[in-house]
Every structure is written in structure tokens, then in C-alpha cells.
Short mmCIF file of C-alpha atoms in Angstrom, two decimals:
data_model
loop_
_atom_site.label_atom_id
_atom_site.label_comp_id
_atom_site.label_asym_id
_atom_site.label_seq_id
_atom_site.Cartn_x
_atom_site.Cartn_y
_atom_site.Cartn_z
CA MET A 1 10.21 20.56 -8.06
CA SER A 2 8.06 20.81 -11.05
CA ALA A 3 9.58 18.12 -13.18
CA ILE A 4 8.56 14.48 -13.58
CA SER A 5 11.03 11.86 -12.62
CA ARG A 6 10.86 8.47 -13.06
CA ILE A 7 12.55 5.12 -11.81
CA SER A 8 12.94 2.00 -13.07
CA THR A 9 13.99 -1.22 -11.43
CA ASN A 10 14.75 -3.29 -14.29
CA THR A 11 11.99 -6.08 -13.98
CA PRO A 12 11.45 -7.92 -16.72
CA TRP A 13 7.84 -6.42 -17.11
CA GLU A 14 8.91 -2.90 -17.40
CA PRO A 15 9.86 -2.72 -20.98
CA ILE A 16 7.09 -5.27 -22.23
CA VAL A 17 4.40 -2.72 -20.55
CA ALA A 18 6.15 0.42 -20.82
CA TYR A 19 5.75 1.73 -17.06
CA SER A 20 8.21 2.88 -14.04
CA ARG A 21 8.41 1.31 -10.60
CA LEU A 22 8.21 4.88 -9.46
CA VAL A 23 7.31 8.10 -10.60
CA ARG A 24 7.43 11.54 -8.88
CA ALA A 25 5.58 14.46 -9.84
CA GLY A 26 6.40 17.29 -7.38
CA ASP A 27 5.91 16.39 -3.98
CA ILE A 28 3.56 13.22 -5.12
CA VAL A 29 5.11 9.95 -5.56
CA ALA A 30 3.36 6.89 -7.09
CA VAL A 31 4.93 3.40 -6.67
CA SER A 32 3.60 1.16 -9.45
CA GLY A 33 1.95 -2.23 -8.44
CA THR A 34 5.03 -3.97 -6.77
CA THR A 35 5.32 -8.08 -6.45
CA ALA A 36 7.38 -10.41 -4.56
CA THR A 37 10.35 -10.57 -7.03
CA ASP A 38 14.22 -10.37 -6.12
CA GLU A 39 16.98 -8.36 -7.85
CA ARG A 40 17.04 -10.75 -11.05
CA GLY A 41 13.16 -10.64 -11.17
CA MET A 42 12.32 -14.02 -9.90
CA ILE A 43 9.41 -14.74 -8.11
CA VAL A 44 10.11 -15.36 -4.04
CA GLY A 45 7.90 -17.01 -1.61
CA GLY A 46 6.12 -19.77 -3.73
CA GLY A 47 2.82 -20.41 -1.88
CA GLN A 48 3.57 -18.20 0.82
CA MET A 49 1.38 -15.39 1.16
CA TYR A 50 3.49 -13.61 4.10
CA VAL A 51 6.91 -13.95 2.32
CA GLN A 52 5.33 -12.45 -0.91
CA ALA A 53 3.78 -9.72 0.82
CA ARG A 54 6.99 -8.85 2.81
CA GLN A 55 9.06 -8.98 -0.27
CA ALA A 56 6.88 -6.68 -2.22
CA LEU A 57 6.91 -3.98 0.72
CA VAL A 58 10.83 -4.46 0.70
CA ASN A 59 10.62 -3.72 -3.00
CA ILE A 60 8.48 -0.72 -2.43
CA ARG A 61 10.93 0.43 0.31
CA THR A 62 13.84 0.36 -2.16
CA ALA A 63 12.20 1.94 -4.74
CA LEU A 64 11.29 4.82 -2.12
CA GLU A 65 14.88 5.11 -1.11
CA ARG A 66 16.23 5.66 -4.37
CA ALA A 67 14.08 8.49 -4.63
CA GLY A 68 15.30 9.80 -1.24
CA LEU A 69 12.28 8.89 0.86
CA ALA A 70 11.27 6.44 3.30
CA MET A 71 8.08 4.12 4.26
CA HIS A 72 6.82 6.91 6.80
CA HIS A 73 6.39 8.94 3.54
CA VAL A 74 3.70 6.48 2.35
CA ILE A 75 0.37 8.13 2.50
CA ARG A 76 -1.80 5.10 0.70
CA THR A 77 -1.41 1.25 -0.08
CA ARG A 78 -3.60 -0.75 -2.34
CA MET A 79 -2.97 -4.23 -1.91
CA PHE A 80 -4.29 -6.87 -4.63
CA VAL A 81 -4.48 -10.45 -3.12
CA THR A 82 -5.65 -13.45 -4.82
CA ASP A 83 -6.86 -15.33 -1.80
CA MET A 84 -8.47 -13.16 0.89
CA SER A 85 -8.78 -16.10 3.39
CA ARG A 86 -5.02 -15.11 3.63
CA PHE A 87 -5.64 -11.65 4.84
CA ALA A 88 -4.08 -12.14 8.25
CA GLU A 89 -0.52 -13.15 6.63
CA VAL A 90 -1.07 -9.87 4.32
CA ALA A 91 -1.85 -7.73 7.49
CA ARG A 92 1.05 -8.97 9.61
CA ALA A 93 3.50 -8.05 6.84
CA HIS A 94 1.88 -4.61 6.18
CA MET A 95 1.79 -4.00 10.10
CA GLU A 96 5.68 -4.83 10.07
CA PHE A 97 6.39 -1.73 7.73
CA PHE A 98 3.77 0.75 8.90
CA ALA A 99 2.97 0.49 12.79
CA ASP A 100 4.40 3.72 13.15
CA SER A 101 2.95 5.86 10.29
CA PRO A 102 -0.14 3.65 9.08
CA PRO A 103 -1.37 5.10 5.71
CA ALA A 104 -4.67 5.06 4.14
CA SER A 105 -5.13 1.61 2.92
CA THR A 106 -7.52 -0.89 0.65
CA ILE A 107 -7.31 -4.85 0.10
CA VAL A 108 -9.21 -6.55 -2.41
CA GLU A 109 -9.26 -10.01 -3.99
CA VAL A 110 -8.42 -10.48 -7.59
CA ARG A 111 -8.99 -13.59 -9.65
CA ARG A 112 -5.14 -13.48 -10.69
CA LEU A 113 -1.92 -11.64 -11.08
CA ALA A 114 0.28 -11.25 -14.33
CA ASN A 115 2.14 -14.51 -13.32
CA PRO A 116 0.27 -17.40 -11.65
CA ASP A 117 2.68 -17.91 -9.15
CA MET A 118 2.31 -13.99 -7.80
CA MET A 119 -0.16 -14.07 -4.61
CA ILE A 120 0.08 -10.52 -3.92
CA GLU A 121 0.57 -7.10 -5.71
CA ILE A 122 0.83 -3.78 -3.48
CA GLU A 123 0.92 -0.16 -4.61
CA ALA A 124 1.47 2.85 -2.79
CA ASP A 125 1.55 6.51 -2.96
CA ALA A 126 3.65 8.86 -0.90
CA TYR A 127 3.93 12.49 0.04
CA ALA A 128 7.63 13.92 -0.40
CA GLY A 129 6.69 17.50 1.03
CA ALA A 130 8.79 19.06 3.42
CA ALA A 131 6.49 18.49 6.18
CA THR A 132 7.15 14.71 5.95
CA SER A 133 11.01 15.24 5.84
CA GLN A 134 11.47 14.13 9.45
CA ALA A 135 10.55 10.56 10.91
CA PRO A 136 6.96 10.49 12.29
CA ALA A 137 6.27 11.44 15.95
CA PRO A 138 5.76 8.63 18.38
CA LYS A 139 2.31 7.38 18.81
CA PRO A 140 0.25 8.77 21.89
CA LYS A 141 -0.02 6.15 24.63
CA ALA A 142 -3.60 6.49 24.59
CA SER A 143 -6.26 7.42 22.19
CA VAL A 144 -10.01 8.10 22.04
CA THR A 145 -12.25 6.58 20.02
CA VAL A 146 -15.58 8.02 19.17
CA LYS A 147 -18.24 5.61 18.40
CA ALA A 148 -21.29 7.08 16.36
CA LYS A 149 -24.66 6.56 17.94
CA PRO A 150 -27.04 4.55 16.19
CA ALA A 151 -29.81 6.32 14.24
CA THR A 152 -33.08 6.38 16.27
CA LYS A 153 -36.54 8.16 15.72
CA SER A 154 -36.98 11.29 17.48
CA ALA A 155 -39.42 11.77 20.10
CA LYS A 156 -40.62 14.91 18.56
CA LYS A 157 -43.12 14.82 15.54
CA PRO A 158 -41.90 16.68 12.45
CA ALA A 159 -43.46 20.04 11.56
CA ARG A 160 -46.74 19.49 9.18
CA ARG A 161 -46.34 21.40 5.99
CA LYS A 162 -49.53 23.83 4.86
#
């Protein structure tokens, strides 16, 4: 698929800013910054970081489904929060959606979002290639963590230059 396709969700901001909720270019899918709005464009979960994070992720899932994809296709999320001290609430919502196929992820605190009632905005990138057409394989029961050894001074002296 070489064409670019766009999906709009008719939020009040799309025509003002001129953006699409989701853009697909071949196998690459980008979901715009998504907030905790309902189907009427109203912000839900005032003052509730977990509720807003969860609603934003539901909105991302809905956009992906309209493009024929699912949350396991997501390869990266970027989360912008107005209060990093509420990280645990954001992490809880993110875990609910991505426990079986965790994407690369970033979370940063910002001073504010487009509306003062918004506490979080989430972007997602997805891969729609043939290799991702199936649900993710179950996680292995055990995993091995390799820790880097701390740097230490070598017992050998470096060779002298002449």
C-alpha cells in the first residue's frame, strides 16, 4: 500500500488545527496526540489521571480498529502528562492495554495541554506489516536480565606511545 490514508474522528480540534486522528503511509501508522474525549468531543475524567489515560487509550484503540489494526500493532507510545507525580496512574492504564505486547514508550511532563481540564495526551505509532497480522505470542514464563558490569580500571597499564 503506497498511498497515504487518513482517518478523522471529528473532534472539535481537527478542523481548527487541520490534523487527522490517524495517518497510514504503507505499513507505518501514526495516531495523533489523543486525549480523554468522548464521542461528542467532551473531556471525561476531570481531575482523574487514570480515567483520562484510559479514555485516551480507548480512543487510540478505536482509531486503530477503524484502520483494521489492534493495540498489539502499536510499536511506540508517547505520553504527555501535566503532573508526573501521578505516574503510577498512567502506568496502570498503559499496562492494561499493553501488558502482552509492550511498545517502546516515553512519558514527559508538560506545563499544560490544549484545554486546562486535560491531564494527559498520548500519541501512538503502529506497524501494519504482514508480520504483525496475528495476535502477539504469549510471553515466555521466565526471562533473563543481563546487567552491565560497572566500569573498572584495568589492571594492565596502557601501552606507551613513542
